Amino acid sequence: EAGVAQSPRYKIIEKRQSVAFWCNPISGHATLYWYQQILGQGPKLLIQFQNNGVVDDSQLPKDRFSAERLKGVDSTLKIQPAKLEDSAVYLCASRGGRAQTNEQFFGPGTRLTVL
Amino acid sequence: QKEVEQDPGPLSVPEGAIVSLNCTYSNSAFQYFMWYRQYSRKGPELLMYTYSSGNKEDGRFTAQVDKSSKYISLFIRDSQPSDSATYLCAMSGSGGGADGLTFGKGTHLIIQP
């Protein structure tokens, strides 16, 4: 089965600009997560979706970050306006499917550099 | 105090050695414990998944959880150069691992040929 797809793989922007990331989870996975991984740190959960509803967005900086998952499949994460401290790898993960295991499958991530 | 503490290393050992990695945590609500391996410029991939206290073995890998001490470990036997990567411990509460995960910083492991 195909893995979690993310695009773009790399993005460089100036501070105060806007940026959007896209994620396509594994087919049939109802749960989708966005994590932020700053260099030298472990991933930190930003938001969790169950189908197209938000389960947990307690750590999402809502003044600048937004995310949506229309139709319960693909998801986009947006930052507007970006700050220097937003430089990180943004990882998308999905879980679910027929086996209903607890494993979260991660995509390769989008590496964001804010100058 | 962070919820999950993990020594970032780097930890360098010769090929064939037994490797011991560990994490401590403070949140007693954590019940599901995982170890992920992350190669450079890749997403994390699940290595081991355990529930509550006890041991679990899978090939060269053994995961141990001691909830009374809030301490988890991953042992790698007969380490290989291909095991060189960052190892992340991760935990979640009562959602069966379906909750968002809380990760440690990761330990950078280097296996010298």
mmCIF file with all atom_site columns, C-alpha atoms in Angstrom:
data_model
loop_
_atom_site.group_PDB
_atom_site.id
_atom_site.type_symbol
_atom_site.label_atom_id
_atom_site.label_alt_id
_atom_site.label_comp_id
_atom_site.label_asym_id
_atom_site.label_entity_id
_atom_site.label_seq_id
_atom_site.pdbx_PDB_ins_code
_atom_site.Cartn_x
_atom_site.Cartn_y
_atom_site.Cartn_z
_atom_site.occupancy
_atom_site.B_iso_or_equiv
_atom_site.pdbx_formal_charge
_atom_site.auth_seq_id
_atom_site.auth_comp_id
_atom_site.auth_asym_id
_atom_site.auth_atom_id
_atom_site.pdbx_PDB_model_num
ATOM 1   C CA . GLU A 1 1   ? 0.000   0.000   0.000  1.00 0.00 ? 1   GLU A CA 1
ATOM 2   C CA . ALA A 1 2   ? 1.214   3.523   -0.766 1.00 0.00 ? 2   ALA A CA 1
ATOM 3   C CA . GLY A 1 3   ? 2.526   5.544   2.148  1.00 0.00 ? 3   GLY A CA 1
ATOM 4   C CA . VAL A 1 4   ? 1.632   9.016   3.390  1.00 0.00 ? 4   VAL A CA 1
ATOM 5   C CA . ALA A 1 5   ? 2.413   11.606  0.718  1.00 0.00 ? 5   ALA A CA 1
ATOM 6   C CA . GLN A 1 6   ? 3.453   15.164  1.473  1.00 0.00 ? 6   GLN A CA 1
ATOM 7   C CA . SER A 1 7   ? 4.303   18.149  -0.695 1.00 0.00 ? 7   SER A CA 1
ATOM 8   C CA . PRO A 1 8   ? 6.309   20.173  -1.157 1.00 0.00 ? 8   PRO A CA 1
ATOM 9   C CA . ARG A 1 9   ? 9.351   18.433  0.342  1.00 0.00 ? 9   ARG A CA 1
ATOM 10  C CA . TYR A 1 10  ? 11.197  21.718  0.858  1.00 0.00 ? 10  TYR A CA 1
ATOM 11  C CA . LYS A 1 11  ? 10.095  25.352  1.132  1.00 0.00 ? 11  LYS A CA 1
ATOM 12  C CA . ILE A 1 12  ? 12.034  28.547  1.773  1.00 0.00 ? 12  ILE A CA 1
ATOM 13  C CA . ILE A 1 13  ? 10.131  31.758  2.522  1.00 0.00 ? 13  ILE A CA 1
ATOM 14  C CA . GLU A 1 14  ? 10.713  35.177  4.031  1.00 0.00 ? 14  GLU A CA 1
ATOM 15  C CA . LYS A 1 15  ? 9.242   35.974  7.448  1.00 0.00 ? 15  LYS A CA 1
ATOM 16  C CA . ARG A 1 16  ? 5.728   37.373  7.333  1.00 0.00 ? 16  ARG A CA 1
ATOM 17  C CA . GLN A 1 17  ? 4.969   35.420  4.137  1.00 0.00 ? 17  GLN A CA 1
ATOM 18  C CA . SER A 1 18  ? 2.351   32.689  3.941  1.00 0.00 ? 18  SER A CA 1
ATOM 19  C CA . VAL A 1 19  ? 2.905   29.022  3.209  1.00 0.00 ? 19  VAL A CA 1
ATOM 20  C CA . ALA A 1 20  ? 0.766   25.907  2.815  1.00 0.00 ? 20  ALA A CA 1
ATOM 21  C CA . PHE A 1 21  ? 1.590   22.213  3.093  1.00 0.00 ? 21  PHE A CA 1
ATOM 22  C CA . TRP A 1 22  ? -0.398  19.324  1.684  1.00 0.00 ? 22  TRP A CA 1
ATOM 23  C CA . CYS A 1 23  ? -0.840  15.780  2.965  1.00 0.00 ? 23  CYS A CA 1
ATOM 24  C CA . ASN A 1 24  ? -2.467  12.734  1.394  1.00 0.00 ? 24  ASN A CA 1
ATOM 25  C CA . PRO A 1 25  ? -2.866  9.967   3.996  1.00 0.00 ? 25  PRO A CA 1
ATOM 26  C CA . ILE A 1 26  ? -2.879  6.222   3.411  1.00 0.00 ? 26  ILE A CA 1
ATOM 27  C CA . SER A 1 27  ? -6.106  5.205   1.713  1.00 0.00 ? 27  SER A CA 1
ATOM 28  C CA . GLY A 1 28  ? -8.845  4.400   4.220  1.00 0.00 ? 28  GLY A CA 1
ATOM 29  C CA . HIS A 1 29  ? -7.125  5.975   7.222  1.00 0.00 ? 29  HIS A CA 1
ATOM 30  C CA . ALA A 1 30  ? -9.658  8.009   9.174  1.00 0.00 ? 30  ALA A CA 1
ATOM 31  C CA . THR A 1 31  ? -7.240  9.671   11.596 1.00 0.00 ? 31  THR A CA 1
ATOM 32  C CA . LEU A 1 32  ? -4.747  12.263  10.421 1.00 0.00 ? 32  LEU A CA 1
ATOM 33  C CA . TYR A 1 33  ? -2.131  14.152  12.447 1.00 0.00 ? 33  TYR A CA 1
ATOM 34  C CA . TRP A 1 34  ? 0.155   17.106  11.811 1.00 0.00 ? 34  TRP A CA 1
ATOM 35  C CA . TYR A 1 35  ? 3.365   17.314  13.841 1.00 0.00 ? 35  TYR A CA 1
ATOM 36  C CA . GLN A 1 36  ? 6.066   19.994  13.978 1.00 0.00 ? 36  GLN A CA 1
ATOM 37  C CA . GLN A 1 37  ? 9.669   18.791  14.412 1.00 0.00 ? 37  GLN A CA 1
ATOM 38  C CA . ILE A 1 38  ? 12.186  21.517  15.189 1.00 0.00 ? 38  ILE A CA 1
ATOM 39  C CA . LEU A 1 39  ? 15.845  20.599  14.582 1.00 0.00 ? 39  LEU A CA 1
ATOM 40  C CA . GLY A 1 40  ? 17.176  18.519  17.466 1.00 0.00 ? 40  GLY A CA 1
ATOM 41  C CA . GLN A 1 41  ? 13.709  17.924  18.952 1.00 0.00 ? 41  GLN A CA 1
ATOM 42  C CA . GLY A 1 42  ? 11.096  15.222  18.788 1.00 0.00 ? 42  GLY A CA 1
ATOM 43  C CA . PRO A 1 43  ? 7.880   15.802  16.830 1.00 0.00 ? 43  PRO A CA 1
ATOM 44  C CA . LYS A 1 44  ? 5.220   17.882  18.588 1.00 0.00 ? 44  LYS A CA 1
ATOM 45  C CA . LEU A 1 45  ? 1.535   17.335  17.811 1.00 0.00 ? 45  LEU A CA 1
ATOM 46  C CA . LEU A 1 46  ? -0.147  20.358  16.240 1.00 0.00 ? 46  LEU A CA 1
ATOM 47  C CA . ILE A 1 47  ? -3.559  18.980  15.295 1.00 0.00 ? 47  ILE A CA 1
ATOM 48  C CA . GLN A 1 48  ? -5.437  15.675  15.041 1.00 0.00 ? 48  GLN A CA 1
ATOM 49  C CA . PHE A 1 49  ? -8.396  14.991  12.737 1.00 0.00 ? 49  PHE A CA 1
ATOM 50  C CA . GLN A 1 50  ? -10.871 12.136  12.860 1.00 0.00 ? 50  GLN A CA 1
ATOM 51  C CA . ASN A 1 51  ? -12.375 12.047  9.375  1.00 0.00 ? 51  ASN A CA 1
ATOM 52  C CA . ASN A 1 52  ? -13.000 15.757  8.724  1.00 0.00 ? 52  ASN A CA 1
ATOM 53  C CA . GLY A 1 53  ? -13.519 16.757  12.376 1.00 0.00 ? 53  GLY A CA 1
ATOM 54  C CA . VAL A 1 54  ? -10.874 18.187  14.730 1.00 0.00 ? 54  VAL A CA 1
ATOM 55  C CA . VAL A 1 55  ? -10.123 15.953  17.740 1.00 0.00 ? 55  VAL A CA 1
ATOM 56  C CA . ASP A 1 56  ? -7.260  17.912  19.300 1.00 0.00 ? 56  ASP A CA 1
ATOM 57  C CA . ASP A 1 57  ? -5.799  21.288  18.311 1.00 0.00 ? 57  ASP A CA 1
ATOM 58  C CA . SER A 1 58  ? -4.693  22.383  21.776 1.00 0.00 ? 58  SER A CA 1
ATOM 59  C CA . GLN A 1 59  ? -1.073  22.922  20.682 1.00 0.00 ? 59  GLN A CA 1
ATOM 60  C CA . LEU A 1 60  ? -1.841  24.669  17.388 1.00 0.00 ? 60  LEU A CA 1
ATOM 61  C CA . PRO A 1 61  ? -0.876  28.396  17.444 1.00 0.00 ? 61  PRO A CA 1
ATOM 62  C CA . LYS A 1 62  ? -4.221  29.469  16.126 1.00 0.00 ? 62  LYS A CA 1
ATOM 63  C CA . ASP A 1 63  ? -3.256  33.096  15.601 1.00 0.00 ? 63  ASP A CA 1
ATOM 64  C CA . ARG A 1 64  ? -1.092  32.048  12.640 1.00 0.00 ? 64  ARG A CA 1
ATOM 65  C CA . PHE A 1 65  ? -1.643  28.355  11.941 1.00 0.00 ? 65  PHE A CA 1
ATOM 66  C CA . SER A 1 66  ? -4.738  26.791  10.394 1.00 0.00 ? 66  SER A CA 1
ATOM 67  C CA . ALA A 1 67  ? -5.532  23.345  9.087  1.00 0.00 ? 67  ALA A CA 1
ATOM 68  C CA . GLU A 1 68  ? -8.389  21.681  7.312  1.00 0.00 ? 68  GLU A CA 1
ATOM 69  C CA . ARG A 1 69  ? -9.327  18.243  6.091  1.00 0.00 ? 69  ARG A CA 1
ATOM 70  C CA . LEU A 1 70  ? -12.123 18.596  3.615  1.00 0.00 ? 70  LEU A CA 1
ATOM 71  C CA . LYS A 1 71  ? -14.013 15.396  2.717  1.00 0.00 ? 71  LYS A CA 1
ATOM 72  C CA . GLY A 1 72  ? -12.016 13.514  5.352  1.00 0.00 ? 72  GLY A CA 1
ATOM 73  C CA . VAL A 1 73  ? -9.130  12.632  3.040  1.00 0.00 ? 73  VAL A CA 1
ATOM 74  C CA . ASP A 1 74  ? -6.406  15.154  2.091  1.00 0.00 ? 74  ASP A CA 1
ATOM 75  C CA . SER A 1 75  ? -5.352  17.857  4.513  1.00 0.00 ? 75  SER A CA 1
ATOM 76  C CA . THR A 1 76  ? -3.624  21.219  4.263  1.00 0.00 ? 76  THR A CA 1
ATOM 77  C CA . LEU A 1 77  ? -1.725  23.086  6.959  1.00 0.00 ? 77  LEU A CA 1
ATOM 78  C CA . LYS A 1 78  ? -1.235  26.828  6.519  1.00 0.00 ? 78  LYS A CA 1
ATOM 79  C CA . ILE A 1 79  ? 0.971   29.358  8.271  1.00 0.00 ? 79  ILE A CA 1
ATOM 80  C CA . GLN A 1 80  ? 0.124   33.041  7.875  1.00 0.00 ? 80  GLN A CA 1
ATOM 81  C CA . PRO A 1 81  ? 2.259   35.041  8.602  1.00 0.00 ? 81  PRO A CA 1
ATOM 82  C CA . ALA A 1 82  ? 5.370   32.933  9.154  1.00 0.00 ? 82  ALA A CA 1
ATOM 83  C CA . LYS A 1 83  ? 7.928   33.687  11.865 1.00 0.00 ? 83  LYS A CA 1
ATOM 84  C CA . LEU A 1 84  ? 11.588  32.678  12.091 1.00 0.00 ? 84  LEU A CA 1
ATOM 85  C CA . GLU A 1 85  ? 10.762  30.176  14.845 1.00 0.00 ? 85  GLU A CA 1
ATOM 86  C CA . ASP A 1 86  ? 8.422   28.298  12.457 1.00 0.00 ? 86  ASP A CA 1
ATOM 87  C CA . SER A 1 87  ? 11.468  26.840  10.702 1.00 0.00 ? 87  SER A CA 1
ATOM 88  C CA . ALA A 1 88  ? 10.988  23.097  11.165 1.00 0.00 ? 88  ALA A CA 1
ATOM 89  C CA . VAL A 1 89  ? 9.965   19.871  9.467  1.00 0.00 ? 89  VAL A CA 1
ATOM 90  C CA . TYR A 1 90  ? 6.194   19.465  9.282  1.00 0.00 ? 90  TYR A CA 1
ATOM 91  C CA . LEU A 1 91  ? 5.218   15.809  9.447  1.00 0.00 ? 91  LEU A CA 1
ATOM 92  C CA . CYS A 1 92  ? 1.872   14.341  8.512  1.00 0.00 ? 92  CYS A CA 1
ATOM 93  C CA . ALA A 1 93  ? 0.832   10.956  9.908  1.00 0.00 ? 93  ALA A CA 1
ATOM 94  C CA . SER A 1 94  ? -2.233  8.792   9.484  1.00 0.00 ? 94  SER A CA 1
ATOM 95  C CA . ARG A 1 95  ? -3.759  5.860   11.332 1.00 0.00 ? 95  ARG A CA 1
ATOM 96  C CA . GLY A 1 96  ? -6.585  3.419   10.785 1.00 0.00 ? 96  GLY A CA 1
ATOM 97  C CA . GLY A 1 97  ? -7.649  1.216   7.975  1.00 0.00 ? 97  GLY A CA 1
ATOM 98  C CA . ARG A 1 98  ? -8.899  -2.351  7.955  1.00 0.00 ? 98  ARG A CA 1
ATOM 99  C CA . ALA A 1 99  ? -6.380  -3.672  10.460 1.00 0.00 ? 99  ALA A CA 1
ATOM 100 C CA . GLN A 1 100 ? -7.195  -0.808  12.836 1.00 0.00 ? 100 GLN A CA 1
ATOM 101 C CA . THR A 1 101 ? -3.772  -0.997  14.396 1.00 0.00 ? 101 THR A CA 1
ATOM 102 C CA . ASN A 1 102 ? -2.584  1.740   16.682 1.00 0.00 ? 102 ASN A CA 1
ATOM 103 C CA . GLU A 1 103 ? 0.408   2.511   14.497 1.00 0.00 ? 103 GLU A CA 1
ATOM 104 C CA . GLN A 1 104 ? 0.742   6.008   13.138 1.00 0.00 ? 104 GLN A CA 1
ATOM 105 C CA . PHE A 1 105 ? 2.386   6.038   9.703  1.00 0.00 ? 105 PHE A CA 1
ATOM 106 C CA . PHE A 1 106 ? 4.463   9.109   8.970  1.00 0.00 ? 106 PHE A CA 1
ATOM 107 C CA . GLY A 1 107 ? 5.134   10.854  5.700  1.00 0.00 ? 107 GLY A CA 1
ATOM 108 C CA . PRO A 1 108 ? 8.605   12.159  4.725  1.00 0.00 ? 108 PRO A CA 1
ATOM 109 C CA . GLY A 1 109 ? 7.790   15.677  5.939  1.00 0.00 ? 109 GLY A CA 1
ATOM 110 C CA . THR A 1 110 ? 8.051   19.179  4.507  1.00 0.00 ? 110 THR A CA 1
ATOM 111 C CA . ARG A 1 111 ? 11.188  21.069  5.546  1.00 0.00 ? 111 ARG A CA 1
ATOM 112 C CA . LEU A 1 112 ? 10.362  24.771  6.022  1.00 0.00 ? 112 LEU A CA 1
ATOM 113 C CA . THR A 1 113 ? 13.044  27.440  6.285  1.00 0.00 ? 113 THR A CA 1
ATOM 114 C CA . VAL A 1 114 ? 11.912  30.949  7.248  1.00 0.00 ? 114 VAL A CA 1
ATOM 115 C CA . LEU A 1 115 ? 14.485  33.681  6.501  1.00 0.00 ? 115 LEU A CA 1
ATOM 116 C CA . GLN B 2 1   ? 10.399  19.605  33.551 1.00 0.00 ? 1   GLN B CA 1
ATOM 117 C CA . LYS B 2 2   ? 9.520   18.177  30.144 1.00 0.00 ? 2   LYS B CA 1
ATOM 118 C CA . GLU B 2 3   ? 6.949   15.391  30.001 1.00 0.00 ? 3   GLU B CA 1
ATOM 119 C CA . VAL B 2 4   ? 9.435   13.042  28.313 1.00 0.00 ? 4   VAL B CA 1
ATOM 120 C CA . GLU B 2 5   ? 13.201  13.169  28.833 1.00 0.00 ? 5   GLU B CA 1
ATOM 121 C CA . GLN B 2 6   ? 15.639  11.483  26.451 1.00 0.00 ? 6   GLN B CA 1
ATOM 122 C CA . ASP B 2 7   ? 19.387  11.911  26.142 1.00 0.00 ? 7   ASP B CA 1
ATOM 123 C CA . PRO B 2 8   ? 20.073  13.255  22.636 1.00 0.00 ? 8   PRO B CA 1
ATOM 124 C CA . GLY B 2 9   ? 23.546  11.690  22.416 1.00 0.00 ? 9   GLY B CA 1
ATOM 125 C CA . PRO B 2 10  ? 25.255  11.096  20.092 1.00 0.00 ? 10  PRO B CA 1
ATOM 126 C CA . LEU B 2 11  ? 25.836  7.530   21.240 1.00 0.00 ? 11  LEU B CA 1
ATOM 127 C CA . SER B 2 12  ? 28.613  5.779   19.303 1.00 0.00 ? 12  SER B CA 1
ATOM 128 C CA . VAL B 2 13  ? 29.227  2.024   19.671 1.00 0.00 ? 13  VAL B CA 1
ATOM 129 C CA . PRO B 2 14  ? 31.135  -0.621  17.671 1.00 0.00 ? 14  PRO B CA 1
ATOM 130 C CA . GLU B 2 15  ? 29.307  -3.018  15.369 1.00 0.00 ? 15  GLU B CA 1
ATOM 131 C CA . GLY B 2 16  ? 27.982  -6.063  17.207 1.00 0.00 ? 16  GLY B CA 1
ATOM 132 C CA . ALA B 2 17  ? 27.603  -4.287  20.559 1.00 0.00 ? 17  ALA B CA 1
ATOM 133 C CA . ILE B 2 18  ? 24.423  -4.281  22.614 1.00 0.00 ? 18  ILE B CA 1
ATOM 134 C CA . VAL B 2 19  ? 22.821  -0.843  22.591 1.00 0.00 ? 19  VAL B CA 1
ATOM 135 C CA . SER B 2 20  ? 20.681  0.496   25.417 1.00 0.00 ? 20  SER B CA 1
ATOM 136 C CA . LEU B 2 21  ? 18.436  3.507   24.875 1.00 0.00 ? 21  LEU B CA 1
ATOM 137 C CA . ASN B 2 22  ? 16.057  4.909   27.447 1.00 0.00 ? 22  ASN B CA 1
ATOM 138 C CA . CYS B 2 23  ? 13.503  7.582   28.332 1.00 0.00 ? 23  CYS B CA 1
ATOM 139 C CA . THR B 2 24  ? 11.921  8.831   31.513 1.00 0.00 ? 24  THR B CA 1
ATOM 140 C CA . TYR B 2 25  ? 8.537   10.480  31.752 1.00 0.00 ? 25  TYR B CA 1
ATOM 141 C CA . SER B 2 26  ? 6.486   12.371  34.291 1.00 0.00 ? 26  SER B CA 1
ATOM 142 C CA . ASN B 2 27  ? 2.855   11.896  33.175 1.00 0.00 ? 27  ASN B CA 1
ATOM 143 C CA . SER B 2 28  ? 1.398   8.864   34.939 1.00 0.00 ? 28  SER B CA 1
ATOM 144 C CA . ALA B 2 29  ? -1.511  8.836   32.460 1.00 0.00 ? 29  ALA B CA 1
ATOM 145 C CA . PHE B 2 30  ? 0.732   7.435   29.725 1.00 0.00 ? 30  PHE B CA 1
ATOM 146 C CA . GLN B 2 31  ? -0.129  3.795   29.051 1.00 0.00 ? 31  GLN B CA 1
ATOM 147 C CA . TYR B 2 32  ? 1.085   3.161   25.517 1.00 0.00 ? 32  TYR B CA 1
ATOM 148 C CA . PHE B 2 33  ? 4.791   3.312   24.759 1.00 0.00 ? 33  PHE B CA 1
ATOM 149 C CA . MET B 2 34  ? 6.485   3.252   21.391 1.00 0.00 ? 34  MET B CA 1
ATOM 150 C CA . TRP B 2 35  ? 9.927   3.433   19.871 1.00 0.00 ? 35  TRP B CA 1
ATOM 151 C CA . TYR B 2 36  ? 10.351  5.027   16.460 1.00 0.00 ? 36  TYR B CA 1
ATOM 152 C CA . ARG B 2 37  ? 13.436  5.043   14.250 1.00 0.00 ? 37  ARG B CA 1
ATOM 153 C CA . GLN B 2 38  ? 14.128  8.080   12.084 1.00 0.00 ? 38  GLN B CA 1
ATOM 154 C CA . TYR B 2 39  ? 16.737  8.182   9.341  1.00 0.00 ? 39  TYR B CA 1
ATOM 155 C CA . SER B 2 40  ? 18.059  11.530  8.146  1.00 0.00 ? 40  SER B CA 1
ATOM 156 C CA . ARG B 2 41  ? 15.479  13.449  6.082  1.00 0.00 ? 41  ARG B CA 1
ATOM 157 C CA . LYS B 2 42  ? 12.855  10.712  6.528  1.00 0.00 ? 42  LYS B CA 1
ATOM 158 C CA . GLY B 2 43  ? 9.724   10.407  8.628  1.00 0.00 ? 43  GLY B CA 1
ATOM 159 C CA . PRO B 2 44  ? 9.747   8.288   11.816 1.00 0.00 ? 44  PRO B CA 1
ATOM 160 C CA . GLU B 2 45  ? 8.894   4.583   11.453 1.00 0.00 ? 45  GLU B CA 1
ATOM 161 C CA . LEU B 2 46  ? 7.511   2.426   14.240 1.00 0.00 ? 46  LEU B CA 1
ATOM 162 C CA . LEU B 2 47  ? 9.877   -0.181  15.724 1.00 0.00 ? 47  LEU B CA 1
ATOM 163 C CA . MET B 2 48  ? 8.166   -1.345  18.913 1.00 0.00 ? 48  MET B CA 1
ATOM 164 C CA . TYR B 2 49  ? 4.782   -0.837  20.560 1.00 0.00 ? 49  TYR B CA 1
ATOM 165 C CA . THR B 2 50  ? 4.005   -1.867  24.144 1.00 0.00 ? 50  THR B CA 1
ATOM 166 C CA . TYR B 2 51  ? 1.091   -1.420  26.500 1.00 0.00 ? 51  TYR B CA 1
ATOM 167 C CA . SER B 2 52  ? 1.630   -0.806  30.228 1.00 0.00 ? 52  SER B CA 1
ATOM 168 C CA . SER B 2 53  ? 4.559   -2.462  32.030 1.00 0.00 ? 53  SER B CA 1
ATOM 169 C CA . GLY B 2 54  ? 6.534   -5.437  30.784 1.00 0.00 ? 54  GLY B CA 1
ATOM 170 C CA . ASN B 2 55  ? 8.880   -6.616  28.063 1.00 0.00 ? 55  ASN B CA 1
ATOM 171 C CA . LYS B 2 56  ? 8.396   -7.177  24.352 1.00 0.00 ? 56  LYS B CA 1
ATOM 172 C CA . GLU B 2 57  ? 10.881  -8.761  21.992 1.00 0.00 ? 57  GLU B CA 1
ATOM 173 C CA . ASP B 2 58  ? 11.021  -8.589  18.191 1.00 0.00 ? 58  ASP B CA 1
ATOM 174 C CA . GLY B 2 59  ? 14.102  -10.002 16.542 1.00 0.00 ? 59  GLY B CA 1
ATOM 175 C CA . ARG B 2 60  ? 17.133  -8.046  17.712 1.00 0.00 ? 60  ARG B CA 1
ATOM 176 C CA . PHE B 2 61  ? 14.993  -5.466  19.516 1.00 0.00 ? 61  PHE B CA 1
ATOM 177 C CA . THR B 2 62  ? 13.622  -5.634  23.070 1.00 0.00 ? 62  THR B CA 1
ATOM 178 C CA . ALA B 2 63  ? 11.432  -2.958  24.628 1.00 0.00 ? 63  ALA B CA 1
ATOM 179 C CA . GLN B 2 64  ? 10.959  -2.689  28.387 1.00 0.00 ? 64  GLN B CA 1
ATOM 180 C CA . VAL B 2 65  ? 8.486   -0.551  30.305 1.00 0.00 ? 65  VAL B CA 1
ATOM 181 C CA . ASP B 2 66  ? 8.611   0.075   34.065 1.00 0.00 ? 66  ASP B CA 1
ATOM 182 C CA . LYS B 2 67  ? 5.595   2.229   34.904 1.00 0.00 ? 67  LYS B CA 1
ATOM 183 C CA . SER B 2 68  ? 6.432   2.288   38.628 1.00 0.00 ? 68  SER B CA 1
ATOM 184 C CA . SER B 2 69  ? 9.693   4.076   37.805 1.00 0.00 ? 69  SER B CA 1
ATOM 185 C CA . LYS B 2 70  ? 8.306   5.910   34.749 1.00 0.00 ? 70  LYS B CA 1
ATOM 186 C CA . TYR B 2 71  ? 11.205  4.504   32.728 1.00 0.00 ? 71  TYR B CA 1
ATOM 187 C CA . ILE B 2 72  ? 11.272  2.811   29.332 1.00 0.00 ? 72  ILE B CA 1
ATOM 188 C CA . SER B 2 73  ? 14.145  1.173   27.464 1.00 0.00 ? 73  SER B CA 1
ATOM 189 C CA . LEU B 2 74  ? 15.004  -0.173  24.036 1.00 0.00 ? 74  LEU B CA 1
ATOM 190 C CA . PHE B 2 75  ? 17.772  -2.735  23.637 1.00 0.00 ? 75  PHE B CA 1
ATOM 191 C CA . ILE B 2 76  ? 19.363  -3.559  20.293 1.00 0.00 ? 76  ILE B CA 1
ATOM 192 C CA . ARG B 2 77  ? 21.400  -6.763  20.112 1.00 0.00 ? 77  ARG B CA 1
ATOM 193 C CA . ASP B 2 78  ? 24.117  -7.448  17.528 1.00 0.00 ? 78  ASP B CA 1
ATOM 194 C CA . SER B 2 79  ? 23.989  -3.843  16.362 1.00 0.00 ? 79  SER B CA 1
ATOM 195 C CA . GLN B 2 80  ? 24.607  -3.177  12.658 1.00 0.00 ? 80  GLN B CA 1
ATOM 196 C CA . PRO B 2 81  ? 25.778  -0.039  10.805 1.00 0.00 ? 81  PRO B CA 1
ATOM 197 C CA . SER B 2 82  ? 22.283  0.103   9.260  1.00 0.00 ? 82  SER B CA 1
ATOM 198 C CA . ASP B 2 83  ? 20.917  0.699   12.783 1.00 0.00 ? 83  ASP B CA 1
ATOM 199 C CA . SER B 2 84  ? 22.587  4.127   12.746 1.00 0.00 ? 84  SER B CA 1
ATOM 200 C CA . ALA B 2 85  ? 19.688  6.563   13.065 1.00 0.00 ? 85  ALA B CA 1
ATOM 201 C CA . THR B 2 86  ? 17.819  8.697   15.575 1.00 0.00 ? 86  THR B CA 1
ATOM 202 C CA . TYR B 2 87  ? 15.641  6.712   17.982 1.00 0.00 ? 87  TYR B CA 1
ATOM 203 C CA . LEU B 2 88  ? 12.581  8.464   19.366 1.00 0.00 ? 88  LEU B CA 1
ATOM 204 C CA . CYS B 2 89  ? 10.536  7.267   22.302 1.00 0.00 ? 89  CYS B CA 1
ATOM 205 C CA . ALA B 2 90  ? 6.844   8.195   22.162 1.00 0.00 ? 90  ALA B CA 1
ATOM 206 C CA . MET B 2 91  ? 3.898   7.819   24.527 1.00 0.00 ? 91  MET B CA 1
ATOM 207 C CA . SER B 2 92  ? 0.174   8.296   24.678 1.00 0.00 ? 92  SER B CA 1
ATOM 208 C CA . GLY B 2 93  ? -2.673  8.035   27.167 1.00 0.00 ? 93  GLY B CA 1
ATOM 209 C CA . SER B 2 94  ? -5.857  6.087   27.185 1.00 0.00 ? 94  SER B CA 1
ATOM 210 C CA . GLY B 2 95  ? -6.667  6.365   23.489 1.00 0.00 ? 95  GLY B CA 1
ATOM 211 C CA . GLY B 2 96  ? -4.867  3.146   22.628 1.00 0.00 ? 96  GLY B CA 1
ATOM 212 C CA . GLY B 2 97  ? -2.148  4.994   20.811 1.00 0.00 ? 97  GLY B CA 1
ATOM 213 C CA . ALA B 2 98  ? -4.690  6.732   18.626 1.00 0.00 ? 98  ALA B CA 1
ATOM 214 C CA . ASP B 2 99  ? -4.122  9.941   20.549 1.00 0.00 ? 99  ASP B CA 1
ATOM 215 C CA . GLY B 2 100 ? -1.465  12.316  19.398 1.00 0.00 ? 100 GLY B CA 1
ATOM 216 C CA . LEU B 2 101 ? 1.908   11.125  20.600 1.00 0.00 ? 101 LEU B CA 1
ATOM 217 C CA . THR B 2 102 ? 4.277   12.852  23.027 1.00 0.00 ? 102 THR B CA 1
ATOM 218 C CA . PHE B 2 103 ? 7.855   12.319  21.865 1.00 0.00 ? 103 PHE B CA 1
ATOM 219 C CA . GLY B 2 104 ? 11.260  12.530  23.476 1.00 0.00 ? 104 GLY B CA 1
ATOM 220 C CA . LYS B 2 105 ? 14.018  14.531  21.782 1.00 0.00 ? 105 LYS B CA 1
ATOM 221 C CA . GLY B 2 106 ? 15.492  11.429  20.193 1.00 0.00 ? 106 GLY B CA 1
ATOM 222 C CA . THR B 2 107 ? 18.887  9.766   20.651 1.00 0.00 ? 107 THR B CA 1
ATOM 223 C CA . HIS B 2 108 ? 21.303  9.907   17.729 1.00 0.00 ? 108 HIS B CA 1
ATOM 224 C CA . LEU B 2 109 ? 22.904  6.444   17.477 1.00 0.00 ? 109 LEU B CA 1
ATOM 225 C CA . ILE B 2 110 ? 26.060  5.712   15.467 1.00 0.00 ? 110 ILE B CA 1
ATOM 226 C CA . ILE B 2 111 ? 27.194  2.116   14.880 1.00 0.00 ? 111 ILE B CA 1
ATOM 227 C CA . GLN B 2 112 ? 30.837  2.028   13.861 1.00 0.00 ? 112 GLN B CA 1
ATOM 228 C CA . PRO B 2 113 ? 31.751  -0.713  11.320 1.00 0.00 ? 113 PRO B CA 1
#
